[in-house]
XYZ file of C-alpha atoms in Angstrom:
538
model
C 59.821 119.332 141.824
C 59.697 119.650 138.084
C 56.412 119.828 136.065
C 55.447 116.596 134.759
C 53.887 118.161 131.801
C 56.865 117.706 129.541
C 56.321 113.690 130.206
C 53.494 113.731 128.199
C 54.477 115.883 125.071
C 55.165 112.669 122.827
C 55.818 108.939 122.977
C 59.046 107.287 121.867
C 59.284 105.484 118.647
C 59.687 101.862 118.661
C 60.896 99.820 115.776
C 62.381 96.236 115.492
C 65.265 95.801 113.066
C 66.280 99.370 111.791
C 65.693 102.994 112.628
C 66.761 106.513 111.175
C 66.615 109.690 113.413
C 67.126 113.314 112.654
C 65.724 116.559 113.518
C 64.107 116.900 110.076
C 61.313 114.336 109.024
C 62.699 114.808 105.251
C 66.002 114.054 106.312
C 64.932 110.954 108.382
C 62.856 109.738 105.499
C 65.670 109.825 103.316
C 67.511 107.783 105.635
C 65.018 105.169 106.200
C 64.588 104.669 102.563
C 68.256 103.824 102.027
C 67.513 101.386 105.095
C 64.328 99.911 103.458
C 66.354 99.436 100.077
C 68.955 97.486 101.782
C 71.487 99.782 102.560
C 73.263 99.809 105.866
C 73.480 102.239 108.720
C 76.615 104.193 107.159
C 74.908 104.434 103.735
C 71.626 105.894 105.637
C 73.868 108.363 107.586
C 75.668 109.735 104.810
C 72.316 109.975 102.975
C 70.808 111.933 105.633
C 74.092 114.311 106.038
C 73.583 115.397 102.360
C 69.863 116.186 102.897
C 70.847 118.253 106.012
C 72.511 120.871 103.630
C 69.196 121.762 102.474
C 66.734 121.134 105.385
C 68.999 122.944 107.844
C 71.365 125.200 105.464
C 72.142 127.468 108.426
C 73.285 124.625 110.468
C 74.919 122.254 107.896
C 76.331 121.764 104.544
C 79.226 120.540 102.312
C 81.136 123.598 103.498
C 81.094 122.287 107.034
C 82.782 119.427 109.046
C 81.775 116.186 110.442
C 82.691 113.596 113.300
C 81.516 110.296 113.563
C 81.053 107.274 116.004
C 80.476 103.768 113.960
C 79.951 100.488 115.530
C 80.795 97.889 113.040
C 78.692 94.605 113.994
C 81.367 92.665 111.541
C 84.531 93.803 113.578
C 82.735 94.277 116.765
C 84.138 97.524 117.350
C 83.317 101.312 117.496
C 85.564 103.464 114.923
C 86.067 107.359 115.463
C 86.268 109.652 112.248
C 87.647 113.079 112.625
C 86.102 115.123 109.676
C 87.214 118.326 110.708
C 89.257 120.598 108.473
C 92.142 122.934 109.171
C 93.072 126.459 108.776
C 94.429 127.415 105.048
C 98.079 128.196 104.506
C 97.358 132.109 104.445
C 95.948 132.058 108.388
C 97.517 133.798 110.805
C 97.083 135.614 114.124
C 98.761 138.669 112.364
C 95.920 139.081 110.062
C 93.559 138.907 113.204
C 95.144 141.750 115.021
C 94.925 142.440 118.527
C 91.397 141.331 119.099
C 90.597 139.447 122.138
C 88.339 136.800 120.574
C 88.245 135.725 117.246
C 85.632 137.517 114.691
C 82.565 135.678 114.128
C 82.155 136.088 110.345
C 84.341 136.446 107.068
C 87.155 134.834 105.489
C 89.383 134.884 108.647
C 86.909 132.229 110.095
C 86.898 129.711 107.224
C 88.639 126.439 107.799
C 89.082 123.919 104.737
C 85.815 122.208 104.808
C 85.984 118.426 106.165
C 82.655 116.935 106.055
C 82.602 115.830 102.287
C 86.066 114.067 102.658
C 84.553 112.441 106.000
C 81.441 111.104 104.319
C 83.573 109.738 101.307
C 85.868 108.114 103.901
C 82.770 106.697 105.653
C 81.547 104.882 102.689
C 84.603 103.594 101.407
C 85.411 101.575 104.516
C 81.835 100.657 105.524
C 79.399 101.590 103.024
C 77.673 99.435 100.610
C 76.570 101.801 97.888
C 77.753 104.641 95.928
C 77.323 108.398 96.857
C 75.811 108.589 93.679
C 72.906 106.337 94.613
C 72.705 107.719 98.216
C 72.135 111.332 97.042
C 69.686 110.846 94.065
C 66.979 112.152 96.349
C 68.887 114.862 98.060
C 69.669 116.180 94.429
C 66.104 116.025 93.337
C 65.184 118.081 96.256
C 67.661 120.597 95.711
C 66.354 121.078 92.148
C 62.676 120.717 92.320
C 62.324 122.087 96.085
C 61.469 121.159 99.553
C 59.049 122.508 102.141
C 60.822 124.382 104.880
C 60.110 123.008 108.539
C 58.453 124.960 111.110
C 61.123 125.536 114.030
C 63.863 125.782 110.978
C 61.707 128.391 109.623
C 62.061 130.047 112.764
C 65.849 129.810 112.856
C 65.979 131.206 109.422
C 64.198 134.029 110.505
C 66.250 134.589 113.562
C 69.400 134.305 111.297
C 67.713 136.617 108.505
C 69.016 139.574 110.684
C 72.697 138.654 109.574
C 71.718 138.149 105.798
C 71.876 140.925 102.993
C 73.319 144.354 102.460
C 72.545 145.655 105.961
C 74.250 142.721 108.067
C 77.542 141.220 108.149
C 76.625 138.221 106.041
C 76.058 138.283 102.013
C 74.032 135.444 101.564
C 70.599 137.308 101.397
C 70.330 136.431 97.744
C 71.136 132.784 98.062
C 69.136 132.209 101.418
C 66.194 134.923 101.447
C 63.925 133.978 98.595
C 61.873 137.208 97.654
C 63.765 139.113 100.309
C 62.819 137.364 103.571
C 63.155 134.399 105.264
C 60.917 131.335 104.032
C 57.808 130.518 105.903
C 56.796 127.306 107.337
C 56.082 124.825 104.430
C 57.276 127.370 102.077
C 58.816 125.505 98.789
C 62.697 126.097 98.670
C 65.070 125.605 95.797
C 68.932 125.499 95.730
C 69.624 124.882 91.973
C 73.088 125.857 92.443
C 73.911 123.596 95.501
C 71.886 120.974 93.355
C 74.670 120.998 90.525
C 77.337 120.753 93.172
C 75.749 117.921 94.888
C 75.323 116.230 91.769
C 79.089 116.688 90.868
C 80.207 115.490 94.194
C 78.019 112.471 94.143
C 79.365 111.608 90.447
C 83.160 112.318 91.271
C 83.342 111.703 95.049
C 85.913 113.935 97.055
C 87.964 115.125 93.551
C 84.540 116.747 92.541
C 84.863 118.908 95.686
C 88.481 119.330 96.483
C 89.909 119.558 93.134
C 88.495 121.319 89.984
C 85.889 124.120 89.842
C 84.567 123.838 93.230
C 87.910 123.829 94.872
C 88.897 126.757 92.875
C 85.505 128.611 94.030
C 86.327 127.930 97.650
C 89.934 128.842 97.493
C 89.194 132.010 95.466
C 86.313 133.176 98.025
C 88.783 132.899 101.259
C 91.728 134.537 99.198
C 89.472 137.307 98.254
C 88.559 137.802 101.913
C 92.128 138.537 102.764
C 93.362 135.174 103.649
C 95.501 133.516 100.916
C 94.151 130.014 100.206
C 95.685 127.661 97.599
C 94.356 124.700 95.550
C 97.109 122.703 97.499
C 95.401 123.640 100.805
C 92.266 121.704 99.773
C 93.899 118.750 98.083
C 96.660 118.520 100.593
C 96.758 115.088 102.324
C 96.770 116.609 105.707
C 93.190 117.774 104.991
C 91.785 114.217 104.896
C 89.531 113.008 107.404
C 91.536 111.095 110.265
C 90.258 107.760 111.712
C 90.653 107.896 115.474
C 90.579 105.892 118.766
C 87.380 107.210 120.715
C 87.933 108.283 124.058
C 85.676 106.735 126.819
C 84.771 106.957 130.646
C 82.556 104.548 132.834
C 79.068 105.873 133.766
C 76.534 103.625 135.602
C 78.006 100.570 134.515
C 78.257 101.400 130.802
C 80.959 103.089 128.812
C 80.552 106.344 127.300
C 82.271 106.972 124.121
C 83.201 110.363 122.612
C 85.862 112.001 120.090
C 89.150 112.747 121.090
C 91.075 116.242 120.562
C 90.779 118.599 118.726
C 86.895 117.610 119.579
C 86.006 118.954 123.193
C 83.972 115.808 123.954
C 86.154 115.712 127.139
C 83.799 118.168 128.368
C 81.021 115.527 128.738
C 83.326 112.633 129.340
C 85.035 114.410 132.385
C 81.877 115.943 133.694
C 80.230 112.211 133.349
C 83.379 110.625 135.237
C 82.750 113.112 137.971
C 79.255 112.359 138.214
C 79.661 108.736 138.385
C 80.954 109.107 141.887
C 77.999 111.038 143.283
C 74.542 109.849 144.282
C 72.436 111.834 141.807
C 69.425 109.686 141.768
C 69.041 110.342 145.754
C 69.486 114.066 145.313
C 66.448 116.630 145.172
C 66.276 118.491 141.966
C 68.082 121.909 142.695
C 71.109 119.559 144.224
C 71.340 117.523 141.409
C 71.339 120.459 139.002
C 74.071 122.143 141.154
C 76.202 119.288 140.869
C 75.733 118.798 137.110
C 76.341 122.297 136.550
C 79.845 122.391 138.358
C 80.879 119.133 136.884
C 80.219 120.689 133.666
C 82.012 123.594 134.715
C 85.296 121.893 135.465
C 84.840 119.840 132.080
C 85.101 123.154 130.100
C 87.692 124.747 132.243
C 89.717 121.653 131.272
C 88.929 121.739 127.778
C 89.417 125.575 127.158
C 93.010 125.209 129.076
C 93.911 122.199 126.897
C 92.230 121.405 123.527
C 93.191 122.275 120.340
C 95.448 120.390 117.660
C 96.288 117.511 119.407
C 99.817 116.602 120.713
C 101.294 113.584 122.523
C 101.572 115.942 125.422
C 98.184 117.027 124.980
C 96.752 113.088 124.599
C 98.545 112.063 127.682
C 96.943 115.066 129.919
C 93.558 113.905 128.531
C 94.256 110.441 129.773
C 95.248 111.502 133.107
C 92.362 113.910 133.423
C 89.663 110.796 132.550
C 91.612 108.298 134.840
C 90.256 107.487 138.197
C 92.662 109.658 140.045
C 92.029 112.456 137.888
C 88.055 112.309 137.991
C 88.747 111.759 141.923
C 90.536 114.982 142.231
C 88.164 116.934 140.152
C 85.420 115.866 142.104
C 86.790 116.807 145.401
C 86.827 120.589 143.917
C 83.011 120.534 143.866
C 81.268 122.097 147.072
C 77.942 123.181 147.820
C 78.738 126.773 146.288
C 78.972 127.640 142.611
C 82.593 128.198 141.325
C 83.431 131.592 140.326
C 83.680 131.908 136.419
C 87.500 131.648 135.913
C 87.555 130.814 132.110
C 85.867 133.824 130.269
C 86.437 132.053 126.898
C 84.598 129.543 124.777
C 82.416 129.978 121.902
C 78.628 129.254 122.892
C 76.926 130.161 119.613
C 76.969 127.426 117.035
C 74.350 125.506 114.961
C 74.654 121.831 114.360
C 72.867 118.997 113.061
C 72.754 115.314 114.105
C 71.462 111.827 112.538
C 71.938 108.470 113.608
C 70.829 105.008 112.355
C 70.821 101.430 113.144
C 70.436 98.608 110.492
C 69.063 95.036 110.656
C 72.939 93.894 110.944
C 73.428 95.559 113.896
C 75.669 98.565 112.638
C 75.402 101.821 114.163
C 76.359 105.151 113.444
C 76.188 108.566 115.213
C 76.748 111.461 113.329
C 77.297 115.018 113.544
C 78.019 117.796 110.979
C 77.907 121.690 111.088
C 78.902 124.920 109.638
C 79.256 126.158 113.035
C 77.488 129.634 113.412
C 74.347 130.563 111.970
C 75.067 130.541 108.217
C 78.692 129.825 108.992
C 80.867 132.522 107.891
C 78.352 134.286 105.603
C 80.654 133.503 102.507
C 79.351 131.243 99.478
C 81.880 129.562 97.414
C 81.463 131.442 94.101
C 78.337 130.045 92.133
C 78.614 126.703 94.033
C 75.862 127.318 96.784
C 78.145 125.888 99.182
C 78.177 127.960 102.437
C 81.564 128.192 103.938
C 81.937 127.420 107.744
C 83.085 129.998 110.534
C 84.771 127.143 112.574
C 87.907 129.216 112.719
C 86.085 131.603 115.053
C 86.643 128.724 117.888
C 90.277 129.259 117.668
C 91.627 131.284 120.339
C 93.351 134.746 119.063
C 95.766 134.693 122.167
C 99.481 133.690 120.908
C 100.941 130.713 122.624
C 97.498 128.930 123.546
C 97.240 125.392 122.683
C 94.205 126.436 120.676
C 96.018 129.593 118.920
C 94.963 129.961 115.172
C 97.710 128.341 113.212
C 98.061 127.433 109.706
C 97.315 123.789 109.030
C 95.903 123.461 112.302
C 92.286 122.415 113.536
C 90.527 124.461 116.212
C 89.029 122.983 119.697
C 85.911 121.760 118.019
C 82.306 121.746 119.408
C 80.783 119.224 117.709
C 80.600 115.462 119.529
C 78.481 112.825 118.431
C 78.402 110.058 121.377
C 77.721 106.396 121.820
C 77.260 104.355 124.939
C 78.087 100.701 125.335
C 76.806 98.161 127.574
C 78.553 94.917 128.084
C 80.558 95.724 125.296
C 77.608 96.467 122.572
C 76.068 99.591 121.667
C 73.198 100.954 123.804
C 72.542 104.385 123.121
C 73.430 106.630 120.440
C 72.958 110.316 121.369
C 73.754 113.863 120.340
C 72.622 117.235 121.376
C 73.324 120.480 118.853
C 73.918 124.137 119.715
C 77.595 124.992 120.123
C 78.773 124.586 123.819
C 75.402 123.063 124.639
C 76.425 119.575 123.070
C 78.537 118.200 125.953
C 76.067 119.806 128.560
C 73.085 118.474 126.897
C 74.717 114.959 126.466
C 75.509 114.919 130.248
C 72.193 115.941 131.049
C 69.993 113.536 128.941
C 72.320 110.619 129.909
C 71.415 111.530 133.663
C 67.973 111.506 132.877
C 67.879 107.841 131.654
C 70.400 106.338 133.788
C 69.648 108.293 137.059
C 66.278 109.331 136.833
C 64.912 106.182 134.575
C 63.502 108.377 131.842
C 62.864 106.665 128.431
C 64.651 108.461 125.435
C 61.487 110.634 124.662
C 61.283 111.831 128.093
C 64.952 112.177 128.581
C 65.290 114.607 125.580
C 62.123 116.556 126.010
C 63.052 117.049 129.990
C 63.987 120.699 130.967
C 67.608 121.360 130.686
C 70.160 124.300 131.830
C 73.092 125.750 129.843
C 76.080 127.066 131.503
C 77.715 130.213 129.657
C 81.088 130.010 130.067
C 82.136 133.591 128.949
C 80.040 134.987 131.736
C 79.483 132.182 134.276
C 75.591 132.580 134.122
C 73.463 129.484 134.082
C 70.366 129.571 131.921
C 67.417 127.372 132.826
C 64.448 126.317 131.014
C 61.305 127.978 132.290
C 59.730 124.481 133.246
C 61.950 124.255 136.394
C 60.196 125.446 139.365
C 60.714 128.895 140.849
C 61.902 127.060 144.078
C 64.545 125.216 141.932
C 65.644 128.325 140.486
C 65.848 130.276 143.916
C 67.963 127.365 145.514
C 70.495 127.546 142.715
C 70.826 131.257 143.232
C 71.400 130.459 147.027
C 73.930 128.329 146.101
C 75.744 131.075 144.508
C 74.591 130.451 140.734
C 73.713 133.538 138.299
C 70.745 132.725 136.288
C 70.653 134.281 133.009
C 67.451 134.930 130.892
C 65.527 131.488 130.364
C 63.576 132.805 127.360
C 66.045 134.592 124.979
C 67.496 132.938 121.729
C 70.897 132.935 123.556
C 69.495 130.489 125.887
C 68.594 127.898 123.202
C 69.613 124.496 125.181
C 70.024 122.716 122.044
C 67.755 120.045 120.480
C 68.828 116.169 121.211
C 68.095 112.874 119.949
C 68.773 109.614 121.967
C 68.334 106.000 120.360
C 68.237 102.922 122.642
C 69.063 99.670 121.652
C 67.176 96.852 123.726
C 68.708 93.373 124.124
C 68.150 90.067 125.336
C 70.479 88.143 127.781
C 72.621 86.922 124.462
C 73.024 90.242 123.250
C 70.570 90.134 120.440
C 68.647 93.235 119.525
C 65.153 93.012 120.598
C 63.948 96.331 119.836
C 64.844 100.007 119.152
C 63.393 103.114 121.107
C 64.136 106.546 119.897
C 63.230 109.847 121.356
C 63.707 113.352 119.349
C 63.640 116.517 120.943
C 60.285 118.866 120.547
C 62.798 121.723 120.398
C 63.171 121.109 116.653
C 60.985 119.349 113.894
C 62.712 116.056 114.242
C 61.530 112.535 113.912
C 62.439 108.820 114.196
C 61.377 106.189 112.004
C 61.937 102.407 111.788
C 60.744 99.146 110.724
C-alpha cells in the first residue's frame, strides 16, 4: 500500500465566494487582489499570468504561449482559447538538416509568441478592466524587486548550467545576478522586462506585436539564422483562436480539454479508456499498470496524429474519443506492459498554471509556458522578453503531421483542464512539466473520483511519469517496494525515481461544491507540495 504520510502534509483551502490559485504565493496574491477589487476570474487570471513572467521566468513569460478554458456564467458555456504561436516565415526543415529530432535551443526553436495576444483576447471578450489596471502591481514588482521562491530558486539553479558563456543559453547577464542563480528569498529585479510590461499594458497587443518590441523579436530570431519579418508578428494568422473544447465522459462527469494542435487528446483518450475499468476495486499496482497503459496509448495516438489541425485530423480525433474508438483502445490493454513503439515526444518542459473563480461563478483554467527551461535561450534585444523554444516540439521528419513548417503550430504540451458535472464546472485542474501534463491530469482525477481524495490529497499523492522516448516509467519513491516490483513483473521498465528528469510536475486542483439547485456552496483547492504554490480566497 502507498504510505499514508502524504495525506497529512497539508489541508485543502476552503473559501465561500471566490478563489485564486497558482504555484507562487506572490502570483496568487496578485490574483486575489483583483478579485477583492471587484474584477472577475478572467481579470484575475490575466493578472496572474503577467506576474508569472517574474515569479517563474524559466517557465513562463511574454515570449511564450497560453491556452485557456473559460466558463462564462452569463452564457453558461465553456470557451477554449488557443494562444499558441506559429513558426516564422523563415522556418524550414532545410535549416535543421538531417537531425533525428529538433534542436532544443536557439533561433530554430522559436515560434512567434502567442501569450500576449491570448491574454488581450481574453480581456476583450470577458474582462471587466484594462490590462494596465491588471498589471500595475506586476510592473511595480519588476521594477522594485520581488523575493524568489524556494522551489523556484532550486529550478533556477538547475537551469543555471544552461546559462552564460559555458552553456548553450546566453541569458546569464539577465538571469544570473552576480553570476549565480538567486537564493531563496533573494530580491530579483527585471527593469528591462518592467519597461516592456508597461508598454504592453498601455498599448495592448500593438505594444508587443508592432513597434520596437516586435522589431527586437524579429531581429533576434533572424540573427540566429531563421529569417523573421515584422509581418510574421503582425499577421492575422498569429492571432489567438477561439476553439470548441474536446470532451470525454469520466465517472458521470464531462472532462474538457483543448483540441489539436494541443495534445489534450492524450489525457482525454486515457480517461475515456479508464472509464470502462473498475479502478476503485483494483490494488495499487494493478491500477497503476492500467493507467500507464492507457496513457501510453494516448501518447501513441497524439504522436502519430497531432500537429497543425486539419479537417481529417479533427475527424480522427473525434473517432478516437467515440465510444467505439475508446472500446477498441481499451481492448489493447493486457496484463503486460506494451513495448515502446513511439520513441518520440518531448518530455522536458517548464510551464505555469493558474485558475480562478469569482463570486458570479465565472471560472478560468489557464496555462502559459515558454516550453523548456529558459526557453530558446534568446532574449529579444533589450526588452527582457525570453523567447520560447516551442518549435523544439515539432517533428524533424518530412511528411509527419507535426513536421516543422513555416506558419504552422507544433503539437503543444500545455493543456488546462476543466470538469463539468450536470453541465456546471466542478473541477479546474492543471499539471505542469511537459509530457507530465496529461499524465498528471489523469492521475489526479483518478485520485479524486476513484479513490475519494480531496483536492489537496489528490495533487500531493505519489505519481508516475512515462517517458515516451524509452518506454521507462519513473515512479515517486513514496510508492512501496512491492508496487515497484509488481510493475516490473508486469514488464514495466522502471527509471530513476530521484533524478531531475523524473520531475512529475506540480499540480493544482480546485473543486466547486454545489447544492441541489446548482448554486456554489464552497470552493476547495489543493496546491501541490512540489512547488511553492498557494490558493487564497474569500
